[in-house]
Tab-separated table of C-alpha atoms in Angstrom:
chain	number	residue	atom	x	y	z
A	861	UNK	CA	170.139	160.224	61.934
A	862	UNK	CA	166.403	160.968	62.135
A	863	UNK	CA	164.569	159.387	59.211
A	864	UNK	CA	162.739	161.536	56.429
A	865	UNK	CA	159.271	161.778	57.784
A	866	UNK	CA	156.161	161.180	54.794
A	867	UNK	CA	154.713	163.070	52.375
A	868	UNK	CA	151.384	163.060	52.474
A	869	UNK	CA	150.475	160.810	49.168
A	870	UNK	CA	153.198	158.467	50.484
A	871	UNK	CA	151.753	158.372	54.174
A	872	UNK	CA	148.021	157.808	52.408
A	873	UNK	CA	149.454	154.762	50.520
A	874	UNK	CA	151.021	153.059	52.992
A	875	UNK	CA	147.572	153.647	55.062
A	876	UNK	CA	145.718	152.313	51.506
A	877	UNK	CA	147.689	149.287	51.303
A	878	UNK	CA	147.626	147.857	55.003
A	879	UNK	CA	143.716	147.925	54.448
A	880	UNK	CA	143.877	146.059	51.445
A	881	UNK	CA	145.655	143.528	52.616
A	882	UNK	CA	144.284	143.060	55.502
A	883	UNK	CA	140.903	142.652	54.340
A	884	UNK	CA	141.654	140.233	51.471
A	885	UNK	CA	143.776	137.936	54.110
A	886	UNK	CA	140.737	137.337	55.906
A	887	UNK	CA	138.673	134.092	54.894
A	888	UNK	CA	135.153	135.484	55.776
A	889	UNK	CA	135.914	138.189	52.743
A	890	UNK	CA	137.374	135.635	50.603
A	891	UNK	CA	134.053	133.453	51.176
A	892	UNK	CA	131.479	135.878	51.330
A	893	UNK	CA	132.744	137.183	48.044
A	894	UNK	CA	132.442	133.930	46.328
A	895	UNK	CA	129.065	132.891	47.855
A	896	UNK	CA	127.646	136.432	46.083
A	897	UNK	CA	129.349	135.852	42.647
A	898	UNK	CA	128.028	132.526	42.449
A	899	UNK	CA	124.858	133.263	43.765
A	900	UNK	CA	124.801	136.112	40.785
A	901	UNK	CA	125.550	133.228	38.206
A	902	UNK	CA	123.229	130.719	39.656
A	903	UNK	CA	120.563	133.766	39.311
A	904	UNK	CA	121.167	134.404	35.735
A	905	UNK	CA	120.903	130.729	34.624
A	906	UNK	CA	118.050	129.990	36.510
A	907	UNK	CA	115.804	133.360	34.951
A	908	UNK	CA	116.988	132.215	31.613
A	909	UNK	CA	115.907	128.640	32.153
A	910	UNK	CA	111.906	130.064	33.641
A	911	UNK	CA	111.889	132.450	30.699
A	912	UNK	CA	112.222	129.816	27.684
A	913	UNK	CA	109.825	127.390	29.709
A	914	UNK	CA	106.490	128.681	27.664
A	915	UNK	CA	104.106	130.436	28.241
A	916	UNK	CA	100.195	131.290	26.848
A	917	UNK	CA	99.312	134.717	25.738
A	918	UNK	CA	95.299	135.291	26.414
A	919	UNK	CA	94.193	137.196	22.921
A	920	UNK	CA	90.487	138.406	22.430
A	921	UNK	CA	89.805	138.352	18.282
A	922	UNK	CA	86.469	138.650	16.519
A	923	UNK	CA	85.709	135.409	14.499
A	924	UNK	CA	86.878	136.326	11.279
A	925	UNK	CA	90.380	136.828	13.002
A	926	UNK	CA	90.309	134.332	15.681
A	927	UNK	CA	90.810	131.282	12.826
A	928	UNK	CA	94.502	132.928	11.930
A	929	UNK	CA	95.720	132.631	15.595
A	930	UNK	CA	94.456	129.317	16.436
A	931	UNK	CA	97.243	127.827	14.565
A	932	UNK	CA	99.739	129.747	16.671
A	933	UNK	CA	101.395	127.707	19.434
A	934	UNK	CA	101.356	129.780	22.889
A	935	UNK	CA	98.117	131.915	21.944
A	936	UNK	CA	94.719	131.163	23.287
A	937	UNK	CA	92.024	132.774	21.634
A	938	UNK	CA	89.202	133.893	22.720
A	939	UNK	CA	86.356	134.840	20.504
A	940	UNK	CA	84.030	137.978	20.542
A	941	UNK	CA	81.500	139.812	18.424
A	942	UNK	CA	83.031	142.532	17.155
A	943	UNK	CA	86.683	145.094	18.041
A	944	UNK	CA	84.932	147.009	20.801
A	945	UNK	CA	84.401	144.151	22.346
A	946	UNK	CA	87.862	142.894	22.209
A	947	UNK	CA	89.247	146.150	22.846
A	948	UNK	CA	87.272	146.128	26.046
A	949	UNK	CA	88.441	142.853	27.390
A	950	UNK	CA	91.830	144.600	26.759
A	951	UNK	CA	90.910	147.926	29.009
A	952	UNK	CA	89.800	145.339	31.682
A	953	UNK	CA	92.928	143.119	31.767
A	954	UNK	CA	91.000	139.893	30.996
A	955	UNK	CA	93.286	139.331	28.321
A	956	UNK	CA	97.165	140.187	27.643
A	957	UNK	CA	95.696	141.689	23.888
A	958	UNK	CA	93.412	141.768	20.882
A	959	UNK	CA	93.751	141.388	17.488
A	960	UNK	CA	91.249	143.210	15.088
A	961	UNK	CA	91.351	143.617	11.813
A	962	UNK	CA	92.403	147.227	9.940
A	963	UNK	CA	91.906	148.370	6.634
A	964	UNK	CA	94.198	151.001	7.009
A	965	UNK	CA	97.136	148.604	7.848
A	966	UNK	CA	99.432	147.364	5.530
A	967	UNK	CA	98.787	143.709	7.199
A	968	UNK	CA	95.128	143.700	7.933
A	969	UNK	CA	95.334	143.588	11.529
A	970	UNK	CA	96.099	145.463	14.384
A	971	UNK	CA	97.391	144.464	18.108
A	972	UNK	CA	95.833	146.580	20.602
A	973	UNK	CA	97.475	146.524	24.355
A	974	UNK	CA	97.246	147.916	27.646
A	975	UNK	CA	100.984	149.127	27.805
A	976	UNK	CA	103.056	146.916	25.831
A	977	UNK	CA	102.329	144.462	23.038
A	978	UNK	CA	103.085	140.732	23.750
A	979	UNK	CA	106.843	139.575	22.041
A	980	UNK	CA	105.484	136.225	21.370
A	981	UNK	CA	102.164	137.604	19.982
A	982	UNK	CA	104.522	139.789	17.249
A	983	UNK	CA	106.955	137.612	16.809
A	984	UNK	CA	104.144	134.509	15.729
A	985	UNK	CA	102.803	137.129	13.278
A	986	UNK	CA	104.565	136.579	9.349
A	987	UNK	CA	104.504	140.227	9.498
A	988	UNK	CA	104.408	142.483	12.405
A	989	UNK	CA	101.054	144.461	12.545
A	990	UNK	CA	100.477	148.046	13.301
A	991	UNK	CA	100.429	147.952	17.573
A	992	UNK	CA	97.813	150.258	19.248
A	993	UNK	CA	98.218	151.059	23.058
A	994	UNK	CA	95.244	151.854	25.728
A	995	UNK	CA	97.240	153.530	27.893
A	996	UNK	CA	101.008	153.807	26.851
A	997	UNK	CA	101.978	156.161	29.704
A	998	UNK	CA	100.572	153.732	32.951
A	999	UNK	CA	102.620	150.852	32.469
A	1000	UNK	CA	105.191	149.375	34.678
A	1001	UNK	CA	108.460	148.997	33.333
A	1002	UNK	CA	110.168	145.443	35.014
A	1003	UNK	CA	113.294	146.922	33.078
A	1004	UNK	CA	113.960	149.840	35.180
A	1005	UNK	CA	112.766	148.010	38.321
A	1006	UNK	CA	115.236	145.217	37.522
A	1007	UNK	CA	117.892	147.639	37.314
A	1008	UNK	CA	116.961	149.722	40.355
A	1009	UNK	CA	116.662	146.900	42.528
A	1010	UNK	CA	120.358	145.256	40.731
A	1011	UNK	CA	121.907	148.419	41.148
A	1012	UNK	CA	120.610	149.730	44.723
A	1013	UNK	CA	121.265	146.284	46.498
A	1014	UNK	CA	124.668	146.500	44.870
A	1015	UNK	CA	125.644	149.367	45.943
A	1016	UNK	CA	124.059	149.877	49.681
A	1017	UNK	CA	125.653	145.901	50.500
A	1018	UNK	CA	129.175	146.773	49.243
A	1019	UNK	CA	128.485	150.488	51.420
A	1020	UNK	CA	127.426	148.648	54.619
A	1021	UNK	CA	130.468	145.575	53.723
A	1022	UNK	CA	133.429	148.212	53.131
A	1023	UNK	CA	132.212	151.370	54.472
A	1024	UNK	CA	131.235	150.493	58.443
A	1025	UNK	CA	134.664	148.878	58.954
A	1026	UNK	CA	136.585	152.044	58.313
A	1027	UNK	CA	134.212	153.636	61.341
A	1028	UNK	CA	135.041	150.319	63.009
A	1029	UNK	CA	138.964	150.404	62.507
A	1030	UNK	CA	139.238	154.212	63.617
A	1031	UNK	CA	137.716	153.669	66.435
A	1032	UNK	CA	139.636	150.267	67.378
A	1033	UNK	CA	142.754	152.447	66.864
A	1034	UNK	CA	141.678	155.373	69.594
A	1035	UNK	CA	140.747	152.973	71.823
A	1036	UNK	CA	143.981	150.648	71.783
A	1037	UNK	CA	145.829	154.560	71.219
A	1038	UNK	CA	147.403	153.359	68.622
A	1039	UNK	CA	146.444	156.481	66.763
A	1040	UNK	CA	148.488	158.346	69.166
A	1041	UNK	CA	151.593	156.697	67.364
A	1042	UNK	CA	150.440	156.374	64.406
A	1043	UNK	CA	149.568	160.319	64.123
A	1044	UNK	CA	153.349	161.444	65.377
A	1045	UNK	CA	154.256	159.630	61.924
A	1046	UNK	CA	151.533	160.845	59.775
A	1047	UNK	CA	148.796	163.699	59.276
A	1048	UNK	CA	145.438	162.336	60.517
A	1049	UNK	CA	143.820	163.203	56.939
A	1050	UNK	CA	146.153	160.547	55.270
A	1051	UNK	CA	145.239	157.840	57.802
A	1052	UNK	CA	141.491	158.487	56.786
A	1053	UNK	CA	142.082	158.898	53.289
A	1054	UNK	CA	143.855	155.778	53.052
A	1055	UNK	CA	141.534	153.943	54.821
A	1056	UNK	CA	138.971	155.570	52.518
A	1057	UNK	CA	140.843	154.563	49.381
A	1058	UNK	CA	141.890	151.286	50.545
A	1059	UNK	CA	138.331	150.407	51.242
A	1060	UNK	CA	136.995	152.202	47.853
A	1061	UNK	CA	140.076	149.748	45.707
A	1062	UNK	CA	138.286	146.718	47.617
A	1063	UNK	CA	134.503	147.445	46.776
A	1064	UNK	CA	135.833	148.776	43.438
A	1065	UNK	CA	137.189	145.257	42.582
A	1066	UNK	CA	134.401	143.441	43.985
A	1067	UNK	CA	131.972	145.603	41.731
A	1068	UNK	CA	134.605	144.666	38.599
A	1069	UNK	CA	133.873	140.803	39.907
A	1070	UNK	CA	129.799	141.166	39.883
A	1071	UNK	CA	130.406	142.793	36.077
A	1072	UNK	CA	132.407	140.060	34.539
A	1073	UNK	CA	130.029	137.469	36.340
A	1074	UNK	CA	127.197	139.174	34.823
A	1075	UNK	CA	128.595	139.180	31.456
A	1076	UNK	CA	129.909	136.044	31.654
A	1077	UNK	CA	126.704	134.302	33.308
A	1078	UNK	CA	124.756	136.333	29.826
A	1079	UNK	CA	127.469	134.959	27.267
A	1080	UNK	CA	127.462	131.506	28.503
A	1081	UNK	CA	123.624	131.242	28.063
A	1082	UNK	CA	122.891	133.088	25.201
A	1083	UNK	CA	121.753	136.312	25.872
A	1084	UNK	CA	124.650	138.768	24.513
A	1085	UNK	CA	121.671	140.597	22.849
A	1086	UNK	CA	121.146	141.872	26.783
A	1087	UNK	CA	124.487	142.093	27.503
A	1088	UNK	CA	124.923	144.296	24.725
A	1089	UNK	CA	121.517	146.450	26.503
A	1090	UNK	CA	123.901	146.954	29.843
A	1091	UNK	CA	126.800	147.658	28.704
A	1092	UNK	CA	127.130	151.010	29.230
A	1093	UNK	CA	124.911	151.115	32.154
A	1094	UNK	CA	127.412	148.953	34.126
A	1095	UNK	CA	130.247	150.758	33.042
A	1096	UNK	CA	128.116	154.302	34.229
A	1097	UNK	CA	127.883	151.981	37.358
A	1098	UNK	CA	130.718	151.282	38.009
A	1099	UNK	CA	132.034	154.964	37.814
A	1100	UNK	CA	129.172	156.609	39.723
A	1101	UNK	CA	129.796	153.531	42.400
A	1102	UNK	CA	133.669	155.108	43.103
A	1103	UNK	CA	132.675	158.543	43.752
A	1104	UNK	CA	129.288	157.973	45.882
A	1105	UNK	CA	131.437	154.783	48.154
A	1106	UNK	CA	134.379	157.320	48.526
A	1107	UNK	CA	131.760	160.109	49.823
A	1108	UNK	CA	130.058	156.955	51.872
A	1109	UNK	CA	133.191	155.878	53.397
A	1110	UNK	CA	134.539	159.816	54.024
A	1111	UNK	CA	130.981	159.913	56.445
A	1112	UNK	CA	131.874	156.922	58.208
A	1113	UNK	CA	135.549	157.272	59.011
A	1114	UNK	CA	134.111	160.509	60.049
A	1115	UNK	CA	131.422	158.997	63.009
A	1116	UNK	CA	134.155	156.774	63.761
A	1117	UNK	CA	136.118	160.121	64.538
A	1118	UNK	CA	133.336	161.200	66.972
A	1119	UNK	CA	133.884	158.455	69.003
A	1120	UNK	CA	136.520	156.837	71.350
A	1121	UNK	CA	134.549	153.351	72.258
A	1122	UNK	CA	133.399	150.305	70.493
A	1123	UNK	CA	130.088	150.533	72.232
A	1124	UNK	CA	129.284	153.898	70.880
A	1125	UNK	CA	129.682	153.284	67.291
A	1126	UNK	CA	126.770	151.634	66.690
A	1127	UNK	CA	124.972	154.661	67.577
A	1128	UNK	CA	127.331	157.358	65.881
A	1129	UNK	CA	127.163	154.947	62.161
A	1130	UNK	CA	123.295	154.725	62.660
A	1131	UNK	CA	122.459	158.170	60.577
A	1132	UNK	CA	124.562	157.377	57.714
A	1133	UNK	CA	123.107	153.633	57.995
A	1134	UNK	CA	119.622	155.293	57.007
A	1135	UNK	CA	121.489	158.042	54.316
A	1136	UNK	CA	122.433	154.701	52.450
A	1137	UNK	CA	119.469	152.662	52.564
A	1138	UNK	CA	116.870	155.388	52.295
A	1139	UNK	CA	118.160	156.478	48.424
A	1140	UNK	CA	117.987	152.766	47.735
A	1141	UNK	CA	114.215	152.554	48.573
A	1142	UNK	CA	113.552	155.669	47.249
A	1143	UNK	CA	114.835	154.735	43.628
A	1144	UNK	CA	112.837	151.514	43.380
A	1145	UNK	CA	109.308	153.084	44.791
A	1146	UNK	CA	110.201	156.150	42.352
A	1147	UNK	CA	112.023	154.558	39.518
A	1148	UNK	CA	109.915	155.267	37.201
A	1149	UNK	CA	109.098	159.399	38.150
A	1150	UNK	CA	110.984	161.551	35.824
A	1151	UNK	CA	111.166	164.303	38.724
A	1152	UNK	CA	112.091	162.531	41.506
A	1153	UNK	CA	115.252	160.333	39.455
A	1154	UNK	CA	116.088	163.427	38.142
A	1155	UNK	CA	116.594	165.201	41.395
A	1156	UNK	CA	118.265	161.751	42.981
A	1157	UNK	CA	120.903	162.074	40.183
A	1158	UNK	CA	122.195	164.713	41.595
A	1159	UNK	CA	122.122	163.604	45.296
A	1160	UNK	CA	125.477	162.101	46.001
A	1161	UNK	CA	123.870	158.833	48.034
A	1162	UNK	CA	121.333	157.693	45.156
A	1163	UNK	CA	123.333	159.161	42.214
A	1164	UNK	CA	124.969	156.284	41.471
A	1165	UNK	CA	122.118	154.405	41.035
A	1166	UNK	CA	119.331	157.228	39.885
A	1167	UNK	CA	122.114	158.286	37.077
A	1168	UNK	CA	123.021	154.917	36.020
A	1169	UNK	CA	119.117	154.254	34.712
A	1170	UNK	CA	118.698	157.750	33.702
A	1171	UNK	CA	121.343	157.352	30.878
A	1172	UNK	CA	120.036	153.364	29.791
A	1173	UNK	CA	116.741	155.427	29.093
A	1174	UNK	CA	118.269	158.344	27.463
A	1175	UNK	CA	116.912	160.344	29.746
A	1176	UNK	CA	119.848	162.384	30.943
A	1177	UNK	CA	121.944	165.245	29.045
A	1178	UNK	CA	125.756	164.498	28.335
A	1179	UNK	CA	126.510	167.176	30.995
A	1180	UNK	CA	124.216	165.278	33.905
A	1181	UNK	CA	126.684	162.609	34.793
A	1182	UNK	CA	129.556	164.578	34.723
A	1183	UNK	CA	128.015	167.504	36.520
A	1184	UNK	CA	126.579	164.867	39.181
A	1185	UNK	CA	130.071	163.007	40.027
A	1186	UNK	CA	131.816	166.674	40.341
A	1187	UNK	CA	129.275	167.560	43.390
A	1188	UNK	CA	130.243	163.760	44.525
A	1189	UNK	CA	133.876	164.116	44.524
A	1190	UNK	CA	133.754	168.015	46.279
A	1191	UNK	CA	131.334	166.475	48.865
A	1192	UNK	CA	134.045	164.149	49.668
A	1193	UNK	CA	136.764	166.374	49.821
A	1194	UNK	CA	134.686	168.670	52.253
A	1195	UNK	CA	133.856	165.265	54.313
A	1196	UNK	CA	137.074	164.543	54.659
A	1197	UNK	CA	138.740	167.651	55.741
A	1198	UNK	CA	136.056	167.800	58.638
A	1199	UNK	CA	136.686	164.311	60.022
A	1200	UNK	CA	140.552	165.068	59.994
């Protein structure tokens, strides 16, 4: 009696599960995996021990002011003749601020700052003085060029760590014709999809490791006030990261297609080597150009890490996201159906 032959969701999980299991047999994924979340918790305790070590904020105040901030652990002072003065020091970077004094504010005194006003400077103040900026609009935001860097590493390592072995495994299975057999059992676009999926589930989880590592590295030393900050920006993450790694692994199942040799691959996976690292370069040199993240967010390779930073800033409509992981998801879907 000749046995029912598989539907195609069937046939993909079958495909789905060998790669799982496969993959998390293996010691070198076991061990690699637990060398980066504890190099991710060693990270975080070792920025929050340098940033409570403390440090001196440079201040330029005219005499009459200078007396209030000597008291003021953490704030050397450095005297001048009158605001201009100190304001100038300030437009030359000499010093991290100024205080002067101001009639018109409700404490006497204003801060006046290139791009940003020092914390500890406010936060040594009784009362928080009106803050004046130079030049608001040239600073440099470590913020966003934390997060680019977190999120881009993130997600072009987990591409190159799950996405070239899919290339790899098709082309292992030409080789030993092993697809010959396995293709009289099922379509060829379930054996890539599964591999696709199975792959995606993997760097999925491993992505849901890094997050509760994060947020467990930030509870354990204090800082839920930042954990609170990101969130939603992991959780934005995390979603954009499914539907750009399923279009990543789609391309390279579909070079591993092309070819029939192990020696060729290297060659054939080389182009969509450079479509993943190339987005991740671009969004940390142009983090912080409204143009240029805008039209990332919508590019399926740096989406998921343009978008992700977009929304902590507010900085994208409700719509964006949504519109940006529909032109993922069809991308893949038309990816796909070629390499089949």
């Amino acid at each position: 009696m000749n046995a029912q032959p598989l539907s195609l969701p069937q046939a993909t999980y079958l495909v789905a599960e060998r790669e799982v299991v496969t993959r998390v047999r293996s010691k070198a994924f076991v061990i690699s995996t637990l060398i980066l979340l504890i190099g991710i918790i060693a990270g975080i305790i070792a920025m929050n021990f340098f940033s409570e070590r403390e440090t001196t904020t440079e201040v330029a105040a005219p005499d009459t002011v200078s007396a209030q901030l000597a008291e003021i652990d953490g704030v050397e002072v450095t005297e001048v003749a009158d605001a201009d003065e100190a304001r100038q020091l300030v437009e030359d970077e000499a010093v991290d601020a100024a205080v002067v004094p101001d009639e018109d504010s409700t404490t006497g005194l204003t801060i006046v700052a290139l791009t940003e006003a020092p914390s500890e400077l406010l936060q040594s103040l009784s009362q928080a003085p009106q803050v004046e900026l130079v030049n608001p609009d040239a600073g440099w935001s470590p913020i966003r060029y934390i997060l680019a860097i977190a999120f881009g590493l993130v997600f072009m390592m987990s591409a190159m760590t799950f996405g070239s072995p899919v290339a790899t495994s098709v082309v292992e299975e030409k080789q030993t014709r092993v697809i010959e057999i396995l293709l009289t059992a099922i379509p060829a676009r379930a054996l890539l999809a599964g591999k696709v999926i199975g792959n995606t589930l993997l760097a999925l989880a491993q992505i849901i490791l890094i997050v509760a590592a994060v947020a467990v590295s930030l509870i354990v030393t204090d800082q839920t006030e930042m954990l609170a900050g990101l969130g939603a920006p992991l959780l934005w993450f995390a979603l954009f990261f499914v539907a750009g790694f399923l279009l990543i692994a789609t391309m390279f199942a579909a070079t591993g297609a092309l070819v029939s040799r192990q020696e060729d691959i290297s060659q054939t996976i080389a182009p969509v080597m450079y479509i993943v690292m190339i987005p991740y370069f671009l969004v940390i040199f142009f983090n912080d150009n409204p143009l240029v993240m805008a039209i990332m967010s919508y590019v399926p390779f740096s989406a998921p890490v343009s978008m992700p930073i977009r929304l902590f800033f507010n900085e994208a409509q409700w719509w964006e996201p949504i519109l940006s992981i529909v032109i993922s998801l069809i991308a893949c879907a038309l990816v796909i159906m070629l390499a089949a």
